[in-house]
PDB file of C-alpha atoms and ligand atoms in Angstrom:
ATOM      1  CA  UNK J   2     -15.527 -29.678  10.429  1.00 65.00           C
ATOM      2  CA  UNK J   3     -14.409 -26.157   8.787  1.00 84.00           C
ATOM      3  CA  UNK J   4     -12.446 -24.193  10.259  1.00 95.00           C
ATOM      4  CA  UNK J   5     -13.651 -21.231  11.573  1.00 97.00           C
ATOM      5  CA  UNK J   6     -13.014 -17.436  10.599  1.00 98.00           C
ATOM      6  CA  UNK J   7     -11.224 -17.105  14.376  1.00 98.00           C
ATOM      7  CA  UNK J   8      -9.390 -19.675  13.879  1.00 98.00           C
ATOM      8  CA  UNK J   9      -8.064 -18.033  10.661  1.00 98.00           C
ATOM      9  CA  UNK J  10      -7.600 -14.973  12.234  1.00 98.00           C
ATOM     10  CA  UNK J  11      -5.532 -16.448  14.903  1.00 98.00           C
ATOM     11  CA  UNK J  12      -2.939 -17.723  12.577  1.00 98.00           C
ATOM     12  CA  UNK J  13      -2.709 -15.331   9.936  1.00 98.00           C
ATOM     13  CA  UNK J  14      -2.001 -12.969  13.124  1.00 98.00           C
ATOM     14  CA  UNK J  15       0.311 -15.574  14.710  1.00 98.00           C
ATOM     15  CA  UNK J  16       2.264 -15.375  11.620  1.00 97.00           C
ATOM     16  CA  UNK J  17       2.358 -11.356  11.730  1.00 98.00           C
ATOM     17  CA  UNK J  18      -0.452  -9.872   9.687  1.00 98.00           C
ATOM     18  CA  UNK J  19      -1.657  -6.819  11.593  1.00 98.00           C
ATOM     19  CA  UNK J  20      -4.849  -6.465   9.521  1.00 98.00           C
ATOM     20  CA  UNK J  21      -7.068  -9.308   8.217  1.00 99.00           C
ATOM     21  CA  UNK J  22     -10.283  -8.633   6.529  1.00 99.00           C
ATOM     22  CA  UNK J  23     -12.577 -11.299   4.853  1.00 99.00           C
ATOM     23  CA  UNK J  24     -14.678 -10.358   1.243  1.00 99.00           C
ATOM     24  CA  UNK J  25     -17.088 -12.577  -0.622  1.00 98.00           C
ATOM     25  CA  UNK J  26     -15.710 -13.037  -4.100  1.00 98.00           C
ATOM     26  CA  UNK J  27     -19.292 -11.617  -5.079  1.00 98.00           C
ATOM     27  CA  UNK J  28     -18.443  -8.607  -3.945  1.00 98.00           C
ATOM     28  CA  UNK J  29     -16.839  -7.802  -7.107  1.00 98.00           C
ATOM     29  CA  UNK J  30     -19.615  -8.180  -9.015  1.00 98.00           C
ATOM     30  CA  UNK J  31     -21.558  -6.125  -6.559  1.00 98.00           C
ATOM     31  CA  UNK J  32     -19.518  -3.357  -6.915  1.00 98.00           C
ATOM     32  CA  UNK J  33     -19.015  -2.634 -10.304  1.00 98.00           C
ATOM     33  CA  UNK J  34     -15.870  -1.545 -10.192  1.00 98.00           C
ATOM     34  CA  UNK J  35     -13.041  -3.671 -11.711  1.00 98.00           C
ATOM     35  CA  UNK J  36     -12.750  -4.983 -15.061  1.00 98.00           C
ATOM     36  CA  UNK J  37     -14.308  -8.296 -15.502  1.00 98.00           C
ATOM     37  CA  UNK J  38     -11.041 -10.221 -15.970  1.00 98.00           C
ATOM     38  CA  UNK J  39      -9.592  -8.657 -12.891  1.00 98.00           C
ATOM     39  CA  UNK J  40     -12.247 -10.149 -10.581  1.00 98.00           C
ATOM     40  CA  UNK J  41     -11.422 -13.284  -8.030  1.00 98.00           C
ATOM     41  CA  UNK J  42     -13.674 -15.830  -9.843  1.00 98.00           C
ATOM     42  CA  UNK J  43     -13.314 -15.086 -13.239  1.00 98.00           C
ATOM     43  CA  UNK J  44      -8.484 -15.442 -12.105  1.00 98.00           C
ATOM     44  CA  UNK J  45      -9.793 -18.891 -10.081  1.00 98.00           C
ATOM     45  CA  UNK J  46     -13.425 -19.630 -10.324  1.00 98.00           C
ATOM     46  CA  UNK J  47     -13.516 -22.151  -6.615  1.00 98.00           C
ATOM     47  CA  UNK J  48     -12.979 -18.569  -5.115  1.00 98.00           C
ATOM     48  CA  UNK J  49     -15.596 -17.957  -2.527  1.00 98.00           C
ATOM     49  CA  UNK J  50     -13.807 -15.633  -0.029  1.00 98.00           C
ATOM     50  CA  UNK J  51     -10.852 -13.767  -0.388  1.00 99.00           C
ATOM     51  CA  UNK J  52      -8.888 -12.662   3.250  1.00 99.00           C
ATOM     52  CA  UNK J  53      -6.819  -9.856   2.757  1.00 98.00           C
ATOM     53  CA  UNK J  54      -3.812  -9.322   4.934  1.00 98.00           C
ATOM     54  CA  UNK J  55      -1.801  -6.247   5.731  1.00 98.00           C
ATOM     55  CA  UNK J  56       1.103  -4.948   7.533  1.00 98.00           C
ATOM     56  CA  UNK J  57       2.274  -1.541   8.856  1.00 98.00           C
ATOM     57  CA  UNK J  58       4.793   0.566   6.688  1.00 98.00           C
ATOM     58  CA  UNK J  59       6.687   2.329   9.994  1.00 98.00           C
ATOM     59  CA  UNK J  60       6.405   6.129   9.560  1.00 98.00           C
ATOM     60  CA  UNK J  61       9.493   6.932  10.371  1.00 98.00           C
ATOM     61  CA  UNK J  62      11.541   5.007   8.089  1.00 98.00           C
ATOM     62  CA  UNK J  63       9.018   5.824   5.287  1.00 98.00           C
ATOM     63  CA  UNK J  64       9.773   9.748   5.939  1.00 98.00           C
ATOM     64  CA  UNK J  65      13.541   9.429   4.893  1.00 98.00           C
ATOM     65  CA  UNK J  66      12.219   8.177   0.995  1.00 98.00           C
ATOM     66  CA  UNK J  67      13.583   8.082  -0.987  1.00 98.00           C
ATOM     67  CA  UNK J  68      16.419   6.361   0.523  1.00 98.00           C
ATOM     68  CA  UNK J  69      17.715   2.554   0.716  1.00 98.00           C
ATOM     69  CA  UNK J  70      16.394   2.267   4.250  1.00 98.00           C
ATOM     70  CA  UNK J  71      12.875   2.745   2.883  1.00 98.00           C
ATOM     71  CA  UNK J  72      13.825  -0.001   0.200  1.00 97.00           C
ATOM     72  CA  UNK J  73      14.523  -2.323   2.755  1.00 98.00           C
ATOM     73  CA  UNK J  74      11.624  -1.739   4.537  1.00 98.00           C
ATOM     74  CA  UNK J  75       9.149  -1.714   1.383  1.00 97.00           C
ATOM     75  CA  UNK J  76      11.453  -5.250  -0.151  1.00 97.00           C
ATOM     76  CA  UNK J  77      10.696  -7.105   3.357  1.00 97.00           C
ATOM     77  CA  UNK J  78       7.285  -6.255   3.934  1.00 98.00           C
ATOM     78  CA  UNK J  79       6.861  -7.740   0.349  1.00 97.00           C
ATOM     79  CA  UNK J  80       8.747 -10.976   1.158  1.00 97.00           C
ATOM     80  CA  UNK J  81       6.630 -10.904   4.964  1.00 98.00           C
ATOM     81  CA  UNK J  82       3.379 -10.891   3.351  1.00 98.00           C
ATOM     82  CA  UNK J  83       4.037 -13.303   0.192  1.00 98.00           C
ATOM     83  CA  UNK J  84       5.123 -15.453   3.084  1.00 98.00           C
ATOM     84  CA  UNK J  85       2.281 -15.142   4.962  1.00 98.00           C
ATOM     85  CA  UNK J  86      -0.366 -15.424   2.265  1.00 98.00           C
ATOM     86  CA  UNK J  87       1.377 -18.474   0.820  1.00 98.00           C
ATOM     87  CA  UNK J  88       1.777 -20.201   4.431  1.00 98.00           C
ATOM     88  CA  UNK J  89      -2.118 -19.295   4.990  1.00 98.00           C
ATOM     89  CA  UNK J  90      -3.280 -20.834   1.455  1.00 98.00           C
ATOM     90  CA  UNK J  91      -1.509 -23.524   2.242  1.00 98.00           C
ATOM     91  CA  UNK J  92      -2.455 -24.278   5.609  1.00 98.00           C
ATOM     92  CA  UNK J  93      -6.077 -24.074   4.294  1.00 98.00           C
ATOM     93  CA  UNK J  94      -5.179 -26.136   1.797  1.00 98.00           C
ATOM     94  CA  UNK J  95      -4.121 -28.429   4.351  1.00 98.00           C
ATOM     95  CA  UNK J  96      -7.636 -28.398   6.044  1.00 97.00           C
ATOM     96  CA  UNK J  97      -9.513 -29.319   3.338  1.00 97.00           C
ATOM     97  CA  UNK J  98     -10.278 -25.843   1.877  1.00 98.00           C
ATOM     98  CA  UNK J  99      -8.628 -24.923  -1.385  1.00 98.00           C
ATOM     99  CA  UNK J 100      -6.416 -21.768  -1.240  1.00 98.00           C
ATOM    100  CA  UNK J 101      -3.837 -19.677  -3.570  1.00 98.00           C
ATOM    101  CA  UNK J 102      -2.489 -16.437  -2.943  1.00 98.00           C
ATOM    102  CA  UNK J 103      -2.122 -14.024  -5.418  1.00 96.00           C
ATOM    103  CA  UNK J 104       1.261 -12.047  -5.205  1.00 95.00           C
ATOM    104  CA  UNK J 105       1.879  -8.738  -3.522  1.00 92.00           C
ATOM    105  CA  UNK J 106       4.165  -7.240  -6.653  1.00 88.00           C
ATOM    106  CA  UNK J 107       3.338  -9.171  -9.948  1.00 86.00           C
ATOM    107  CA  UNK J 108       5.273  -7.247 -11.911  1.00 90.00           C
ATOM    108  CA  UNK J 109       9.178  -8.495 -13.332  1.00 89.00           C
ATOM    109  CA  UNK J 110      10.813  -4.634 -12.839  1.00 89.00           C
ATOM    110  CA  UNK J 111      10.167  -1.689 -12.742  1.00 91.00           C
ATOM    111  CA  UNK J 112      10.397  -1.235 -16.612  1.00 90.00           C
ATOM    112  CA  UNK J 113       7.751  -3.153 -17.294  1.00 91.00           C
ATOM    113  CA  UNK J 114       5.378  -1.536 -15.222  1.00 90.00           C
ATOM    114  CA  UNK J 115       6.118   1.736 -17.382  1.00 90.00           C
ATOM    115  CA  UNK J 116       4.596  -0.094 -20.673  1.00 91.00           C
ATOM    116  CA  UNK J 117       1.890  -2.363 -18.609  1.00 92.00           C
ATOM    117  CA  UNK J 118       1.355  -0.246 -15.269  1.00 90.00           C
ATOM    118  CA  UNK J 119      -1.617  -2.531 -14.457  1.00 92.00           C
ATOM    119  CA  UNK J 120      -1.735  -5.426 -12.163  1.00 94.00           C
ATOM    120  CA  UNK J 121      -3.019  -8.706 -13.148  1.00 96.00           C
ATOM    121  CA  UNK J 122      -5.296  -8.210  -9.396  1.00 97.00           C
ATOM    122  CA  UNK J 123      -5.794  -5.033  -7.174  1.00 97.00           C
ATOM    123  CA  UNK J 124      -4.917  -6.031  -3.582  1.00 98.00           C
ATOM    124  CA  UNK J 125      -6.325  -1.925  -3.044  1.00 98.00           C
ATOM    125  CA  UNK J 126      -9.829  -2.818  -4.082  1.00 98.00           C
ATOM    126  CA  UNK J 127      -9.444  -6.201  -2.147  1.00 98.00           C
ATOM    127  CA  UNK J 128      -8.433  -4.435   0.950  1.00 98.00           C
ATOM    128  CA  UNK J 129     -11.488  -2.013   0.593  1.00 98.00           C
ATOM    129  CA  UNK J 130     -14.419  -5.045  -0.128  1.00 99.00           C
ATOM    130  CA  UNK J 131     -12.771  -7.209   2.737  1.00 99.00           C
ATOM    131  CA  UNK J 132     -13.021  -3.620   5.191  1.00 98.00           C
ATOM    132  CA  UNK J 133     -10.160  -2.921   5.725  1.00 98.00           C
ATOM    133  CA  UNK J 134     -10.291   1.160   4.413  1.00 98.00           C
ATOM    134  CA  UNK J 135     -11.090   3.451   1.719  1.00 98.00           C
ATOM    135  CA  UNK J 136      -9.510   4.423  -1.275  1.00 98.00           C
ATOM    136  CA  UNK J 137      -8.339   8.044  -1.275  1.00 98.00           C
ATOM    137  CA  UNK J 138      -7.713  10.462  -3.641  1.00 98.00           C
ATOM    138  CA  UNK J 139      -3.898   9.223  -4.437  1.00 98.00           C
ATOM    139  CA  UNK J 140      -5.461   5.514  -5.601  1.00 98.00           C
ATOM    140  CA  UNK J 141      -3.942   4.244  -2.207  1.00 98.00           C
ATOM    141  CA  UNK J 142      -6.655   2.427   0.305  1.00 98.00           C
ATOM    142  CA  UNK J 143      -6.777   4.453   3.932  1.00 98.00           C
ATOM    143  CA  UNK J 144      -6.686   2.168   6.721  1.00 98.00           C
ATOM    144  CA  UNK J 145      -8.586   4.051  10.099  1.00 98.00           C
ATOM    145  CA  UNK J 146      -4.647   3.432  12.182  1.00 98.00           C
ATOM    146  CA  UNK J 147      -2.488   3.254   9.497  1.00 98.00           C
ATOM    147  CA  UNK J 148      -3.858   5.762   7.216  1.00 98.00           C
ATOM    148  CA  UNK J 149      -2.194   4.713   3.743  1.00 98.00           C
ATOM    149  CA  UNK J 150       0.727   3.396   5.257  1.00 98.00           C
ATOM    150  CA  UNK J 151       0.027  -0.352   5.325  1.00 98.00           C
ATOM    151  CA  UNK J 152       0.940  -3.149   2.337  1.00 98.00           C
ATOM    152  CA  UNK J 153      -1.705  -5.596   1.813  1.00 98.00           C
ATOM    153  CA  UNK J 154      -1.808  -9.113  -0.031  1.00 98.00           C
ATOM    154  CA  UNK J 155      -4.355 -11.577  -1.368  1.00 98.00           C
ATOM    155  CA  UNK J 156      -5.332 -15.282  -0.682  1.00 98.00           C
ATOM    156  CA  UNK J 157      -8.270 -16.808  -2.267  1.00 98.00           C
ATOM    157  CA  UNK J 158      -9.692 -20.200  -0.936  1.00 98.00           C
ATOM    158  CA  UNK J 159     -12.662 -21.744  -1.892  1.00 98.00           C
ATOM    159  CA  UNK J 160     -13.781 -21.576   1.735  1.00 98.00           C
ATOM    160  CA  UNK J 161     -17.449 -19.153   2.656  1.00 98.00           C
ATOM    161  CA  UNK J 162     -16.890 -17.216   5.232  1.00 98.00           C
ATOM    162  CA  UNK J 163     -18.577 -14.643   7.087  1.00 98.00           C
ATOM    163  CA  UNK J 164     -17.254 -11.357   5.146  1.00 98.00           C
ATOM    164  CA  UNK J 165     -16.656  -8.128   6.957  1.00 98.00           C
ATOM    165  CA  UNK J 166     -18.556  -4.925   6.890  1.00 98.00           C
ATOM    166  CA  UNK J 167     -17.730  -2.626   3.746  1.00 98.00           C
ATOM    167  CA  UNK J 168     -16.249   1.080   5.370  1.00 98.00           C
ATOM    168  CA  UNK J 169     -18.908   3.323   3.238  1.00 97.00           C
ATOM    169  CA  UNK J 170     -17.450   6.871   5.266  1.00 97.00           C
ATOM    170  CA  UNK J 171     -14.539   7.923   3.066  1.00 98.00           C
ATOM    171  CA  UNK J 172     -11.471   8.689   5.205  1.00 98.00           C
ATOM    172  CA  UNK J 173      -9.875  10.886   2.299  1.00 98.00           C
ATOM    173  CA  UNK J 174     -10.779  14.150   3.237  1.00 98.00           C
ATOM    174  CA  UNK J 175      -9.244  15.125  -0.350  1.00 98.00           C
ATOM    175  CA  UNK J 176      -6.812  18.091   1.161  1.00 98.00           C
ATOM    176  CA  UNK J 177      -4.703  17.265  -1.977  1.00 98.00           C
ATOM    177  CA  UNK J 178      -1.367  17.150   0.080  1.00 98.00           C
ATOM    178  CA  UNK J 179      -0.465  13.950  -2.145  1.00 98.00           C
ATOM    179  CA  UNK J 180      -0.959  15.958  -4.975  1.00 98.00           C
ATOM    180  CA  UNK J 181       1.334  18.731  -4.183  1.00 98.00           C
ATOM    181  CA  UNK J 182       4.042  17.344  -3.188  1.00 98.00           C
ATOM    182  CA  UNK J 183       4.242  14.218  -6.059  1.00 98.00           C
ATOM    183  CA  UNK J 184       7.709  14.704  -7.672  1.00 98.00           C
ATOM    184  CA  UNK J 185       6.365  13.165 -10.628  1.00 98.00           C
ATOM    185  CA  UNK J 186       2.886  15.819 -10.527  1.00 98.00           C
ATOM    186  CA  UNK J 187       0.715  12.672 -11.134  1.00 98.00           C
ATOM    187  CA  UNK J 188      -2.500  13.373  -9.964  1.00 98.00           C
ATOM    188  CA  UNK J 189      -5.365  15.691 -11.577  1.00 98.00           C
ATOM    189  CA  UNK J 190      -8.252  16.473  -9.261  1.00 98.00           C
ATOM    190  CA  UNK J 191     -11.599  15.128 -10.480  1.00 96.00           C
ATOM    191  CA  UNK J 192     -13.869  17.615  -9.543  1.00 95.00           C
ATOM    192  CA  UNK J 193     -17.010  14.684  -9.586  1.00 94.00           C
ATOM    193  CA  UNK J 194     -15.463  12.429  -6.787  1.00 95.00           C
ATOM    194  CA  UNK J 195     -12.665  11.699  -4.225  1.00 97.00           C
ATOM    195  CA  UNK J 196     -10.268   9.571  -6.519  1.00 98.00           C
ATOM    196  CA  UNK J 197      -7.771  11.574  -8.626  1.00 98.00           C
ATOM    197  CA  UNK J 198      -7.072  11.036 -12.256  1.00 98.00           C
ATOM    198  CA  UNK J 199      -3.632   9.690 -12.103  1.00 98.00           C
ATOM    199  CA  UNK J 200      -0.694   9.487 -14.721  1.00 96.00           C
ATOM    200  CA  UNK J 201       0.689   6.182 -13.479  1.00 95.00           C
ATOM    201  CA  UNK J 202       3.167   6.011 -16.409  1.00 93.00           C
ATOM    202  CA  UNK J 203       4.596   9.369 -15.161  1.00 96.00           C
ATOM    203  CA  UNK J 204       4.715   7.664 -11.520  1.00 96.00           C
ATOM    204  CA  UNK J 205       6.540   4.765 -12.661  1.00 94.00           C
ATOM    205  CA  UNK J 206       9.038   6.766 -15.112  1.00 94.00           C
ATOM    206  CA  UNK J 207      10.038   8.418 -12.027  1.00 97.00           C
ATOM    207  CA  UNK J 208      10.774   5.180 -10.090  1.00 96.00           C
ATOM    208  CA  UNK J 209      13.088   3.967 -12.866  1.00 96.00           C
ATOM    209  CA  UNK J 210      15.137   6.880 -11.826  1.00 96.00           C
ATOM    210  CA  UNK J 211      15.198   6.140  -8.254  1.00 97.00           C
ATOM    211  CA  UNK J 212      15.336   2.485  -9.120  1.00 96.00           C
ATOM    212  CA  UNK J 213      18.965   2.802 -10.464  1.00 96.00           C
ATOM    213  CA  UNK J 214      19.671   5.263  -7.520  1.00 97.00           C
ATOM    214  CA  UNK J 215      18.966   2.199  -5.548  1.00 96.00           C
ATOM    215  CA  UNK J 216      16.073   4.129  -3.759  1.00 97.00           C
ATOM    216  CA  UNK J 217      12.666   2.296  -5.110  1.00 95.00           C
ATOM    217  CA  UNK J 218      10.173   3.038  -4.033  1.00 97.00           C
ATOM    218  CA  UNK J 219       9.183   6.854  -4.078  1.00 98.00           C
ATOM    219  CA  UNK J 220       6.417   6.488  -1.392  1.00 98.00           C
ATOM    220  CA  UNK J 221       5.653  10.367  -0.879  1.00 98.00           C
ATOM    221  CA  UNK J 222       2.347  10.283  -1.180  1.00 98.00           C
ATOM    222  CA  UNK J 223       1.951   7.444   1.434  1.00 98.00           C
ATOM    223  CA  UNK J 224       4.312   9.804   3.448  1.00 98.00           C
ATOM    224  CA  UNK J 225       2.471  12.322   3.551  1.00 98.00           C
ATOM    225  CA  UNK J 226      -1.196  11.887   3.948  1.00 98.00           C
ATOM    226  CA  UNK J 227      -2.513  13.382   7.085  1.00 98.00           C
ATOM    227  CA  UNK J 228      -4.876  10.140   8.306  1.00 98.00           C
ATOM    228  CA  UNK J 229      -3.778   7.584  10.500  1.00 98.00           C
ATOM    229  CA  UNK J 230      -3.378   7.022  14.364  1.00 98.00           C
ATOM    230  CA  UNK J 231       0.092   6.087  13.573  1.00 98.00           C
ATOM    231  CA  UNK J 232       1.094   9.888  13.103  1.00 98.00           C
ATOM    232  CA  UNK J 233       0.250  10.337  16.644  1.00 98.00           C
ATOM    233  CA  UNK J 234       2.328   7.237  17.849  1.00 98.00           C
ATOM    234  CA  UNK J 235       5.110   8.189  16.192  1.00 98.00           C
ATOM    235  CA  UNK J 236       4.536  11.892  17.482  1.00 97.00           C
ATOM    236  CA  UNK J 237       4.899  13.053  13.259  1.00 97.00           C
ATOM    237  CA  UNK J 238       1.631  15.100  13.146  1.00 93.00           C
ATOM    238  CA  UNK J 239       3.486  18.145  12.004  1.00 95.00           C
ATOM    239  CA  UNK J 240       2.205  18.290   8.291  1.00 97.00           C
ATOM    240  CA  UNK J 241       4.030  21.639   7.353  1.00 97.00           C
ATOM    241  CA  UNK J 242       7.230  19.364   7.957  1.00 98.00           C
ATOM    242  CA  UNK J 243       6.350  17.962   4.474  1.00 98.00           C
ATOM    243  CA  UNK J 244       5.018  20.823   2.909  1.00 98.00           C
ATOM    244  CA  UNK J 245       8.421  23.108   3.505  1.00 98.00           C
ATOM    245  CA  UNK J 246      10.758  19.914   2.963  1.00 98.00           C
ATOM    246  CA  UNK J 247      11.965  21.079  -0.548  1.00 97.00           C
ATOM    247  CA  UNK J 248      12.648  24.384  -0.215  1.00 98.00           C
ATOM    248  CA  UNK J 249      14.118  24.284   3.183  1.00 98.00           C
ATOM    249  CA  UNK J 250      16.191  21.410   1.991  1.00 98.00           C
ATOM    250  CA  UNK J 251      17.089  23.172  -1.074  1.00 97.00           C
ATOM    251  CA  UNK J 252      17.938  26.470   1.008  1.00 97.00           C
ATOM    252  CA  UNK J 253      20.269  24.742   3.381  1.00 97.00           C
ATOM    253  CA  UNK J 254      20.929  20.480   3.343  1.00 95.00           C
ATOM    254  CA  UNK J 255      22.258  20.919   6.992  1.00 96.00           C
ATOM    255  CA  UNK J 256      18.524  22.554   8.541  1.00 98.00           C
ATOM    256  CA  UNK J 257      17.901  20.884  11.258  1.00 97.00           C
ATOM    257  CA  UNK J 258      14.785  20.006  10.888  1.00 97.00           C
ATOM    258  CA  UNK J 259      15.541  17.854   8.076  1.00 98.00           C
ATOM    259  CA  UNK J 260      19.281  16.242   8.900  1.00 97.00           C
ATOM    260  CA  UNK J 261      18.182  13.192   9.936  1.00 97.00           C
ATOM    261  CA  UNK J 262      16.376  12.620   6.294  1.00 98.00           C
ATOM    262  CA  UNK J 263      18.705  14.076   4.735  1.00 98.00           C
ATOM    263  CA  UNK J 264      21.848  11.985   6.731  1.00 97.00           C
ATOM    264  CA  UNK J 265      19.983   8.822   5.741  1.00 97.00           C
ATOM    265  CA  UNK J 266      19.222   9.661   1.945  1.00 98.00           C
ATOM    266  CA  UNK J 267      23.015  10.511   1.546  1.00 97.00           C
ATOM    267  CA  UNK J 268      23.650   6.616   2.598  1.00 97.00           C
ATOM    268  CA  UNK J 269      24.111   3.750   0.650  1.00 97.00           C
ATOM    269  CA  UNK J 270      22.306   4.817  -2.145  1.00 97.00           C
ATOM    270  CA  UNK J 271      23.486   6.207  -5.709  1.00 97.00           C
ATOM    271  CA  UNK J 272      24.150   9.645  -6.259  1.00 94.00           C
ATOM    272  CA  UNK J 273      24.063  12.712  -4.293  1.00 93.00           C
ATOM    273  CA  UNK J 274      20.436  13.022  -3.962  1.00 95.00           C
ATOM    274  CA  UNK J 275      19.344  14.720  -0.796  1.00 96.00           C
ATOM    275  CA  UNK J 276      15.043  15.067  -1.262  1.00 95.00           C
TER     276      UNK J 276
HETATM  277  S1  SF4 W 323      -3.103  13.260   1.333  1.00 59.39           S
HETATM  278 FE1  SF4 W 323      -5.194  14.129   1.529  1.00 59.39          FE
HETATM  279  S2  SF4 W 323      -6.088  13.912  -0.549  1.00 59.39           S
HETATM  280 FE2  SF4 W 323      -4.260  12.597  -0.484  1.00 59.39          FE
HETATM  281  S3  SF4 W 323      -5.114  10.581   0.074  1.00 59.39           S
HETATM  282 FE3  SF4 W 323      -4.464  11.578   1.981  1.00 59.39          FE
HETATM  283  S4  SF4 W 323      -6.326  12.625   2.769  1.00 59.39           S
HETATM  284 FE4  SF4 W 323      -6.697  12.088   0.603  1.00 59.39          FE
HETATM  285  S1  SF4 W 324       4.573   7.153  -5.547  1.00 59.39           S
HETATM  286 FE1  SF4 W 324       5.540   9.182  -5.695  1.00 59.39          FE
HETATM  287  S2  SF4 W 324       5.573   9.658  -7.901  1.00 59.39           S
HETATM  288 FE2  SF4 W 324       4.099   7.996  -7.594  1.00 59.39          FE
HETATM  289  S3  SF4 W 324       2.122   8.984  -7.306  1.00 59.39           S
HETATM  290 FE3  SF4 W 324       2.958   8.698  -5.247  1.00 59.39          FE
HETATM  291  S4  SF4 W 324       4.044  10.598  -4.808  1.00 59.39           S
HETATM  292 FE4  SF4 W 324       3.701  10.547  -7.020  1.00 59.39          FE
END
């Protein structure tokens, strides 16, 4: 008997994915939207359904980036989901149902993804066919709770099941906050739709920087996107926080408002970087 999409549910989420959304590998020809090569079937052509499983970035830690506590954070939420897409493609595997999972970073470092900044699968456009958000103006997918602050991964098993419901109400409301405040000035506003032009090259030549600082990733504009529940949870809804961060910072490293960033950045990390 197949196993059923509860039952799939139940252990991905026994395992610790937060979010699990289910897409039909057609989906991708439905759409439009990614290059032919880049689609499920044409990477592994048994796909029929690809789940999608994310977990929370925790606000908090993310607002001290770039720092090596935000490493940490963004290295084991890596490791947790590769874990939990492999143990999930296998376990289906197990049942009967052919599974792989396709990596959350497949890149080697953080060079490479200077020359080739391209991914050899989008996990974002996964996330948004299996329901699980919508992609905002910083290329990021929004997640209702979590706003961008959620890491998703990919498993692809040969198994149909019942796909979820496609979010068609954009969550971006395209304040351009992201754009502001992105040390590396990567996005251009398209004036035609929500999604920014962005200069991912110029993205990634700044992580090399904060790569050998030991403080990868940058994260800012995940940091500071206004949508999500979680801002309210972790009682950060102050936006203006972010907004005065560098010139405040710059002003006077000891402001209050900002020494417990600032205290964390000036921790185990390269350098005497304090924003
Ligand atoms: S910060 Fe504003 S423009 Fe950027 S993704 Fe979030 S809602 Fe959209
Ligand atoms: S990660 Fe940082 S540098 Fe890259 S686009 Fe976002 S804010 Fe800009």
């Amino acid at each position: 008997m197949s196993i059923t999409k509860e039952k799939i549910v139940e252990y991905a989420q026994n395992l610790g994915a937060v979010l699990v959304g289910f897409a039909p590998s057609s989906r991708w020809d439905e759409y439009g939207e990614v290059a032919d090569a880049y689609r499920p079937n044409e990477i592994w052509p048994e796909t029929k359904t690809v789940i999608v499983l994310g977990v929370p970035i925790l606000l908090p830690i993310l607002e001290t980036t770039p720092s090596i506590n935000y490493l940490e954070q963004y290295d084991t939420s890596n490791i947790l989901l590769d874990q939990l897409a492999y143990r999930l493609a296998v376990f289906l595997t197990e049942q009967g149902h052919a599974s792989i999972f396709l990596p959350r970073d497949g890149y080697g470092d953080i060079h490479v993804l200077v020359d080739k900044p391209v991914a050899a699968f989008s996990h974002v456009f996964a996330a948004k066919y299996a329901g699980l958000g919508t992609i905002g103006y910083s290329h990021m997918v929004l997640n209702e709770k979590y706003g961008p602050r959620v890491r998703y991964v990919s498993v692809f098993t040969n198994l149909e099941v019942e796909p979820d419901v496609v979010i068609t109400k954009d969550l971006c409301t395209k304040c351009e906050i992201c754009k502001k405040l992105c040390p590396s000035g990567a996005f251009t506003t398209r004036e035609d739709q929500i999604i920014a032009d962005m200069n991912k090259q110029a993205c990634s030549e700044y992580h090399v920087t904060l790569c050998e600082e030991h403080r990868y990733p940058c994260g800012v504009c995940s940091k500071v996107c206004p949508i999500g529940q979680d801002r309210k949870l972790f009682n950060s809804k102050n936006i203006s926080l972010y907004l005065k961060e560098r010139e405040a910072i710059t002003q006077d490293p000891n402001d209050p408002e900002y020494a417990r960033w600032v205290h964390v950045r000036q921790h185990g990390s390269k350098g005497n970087r304090i924003i």
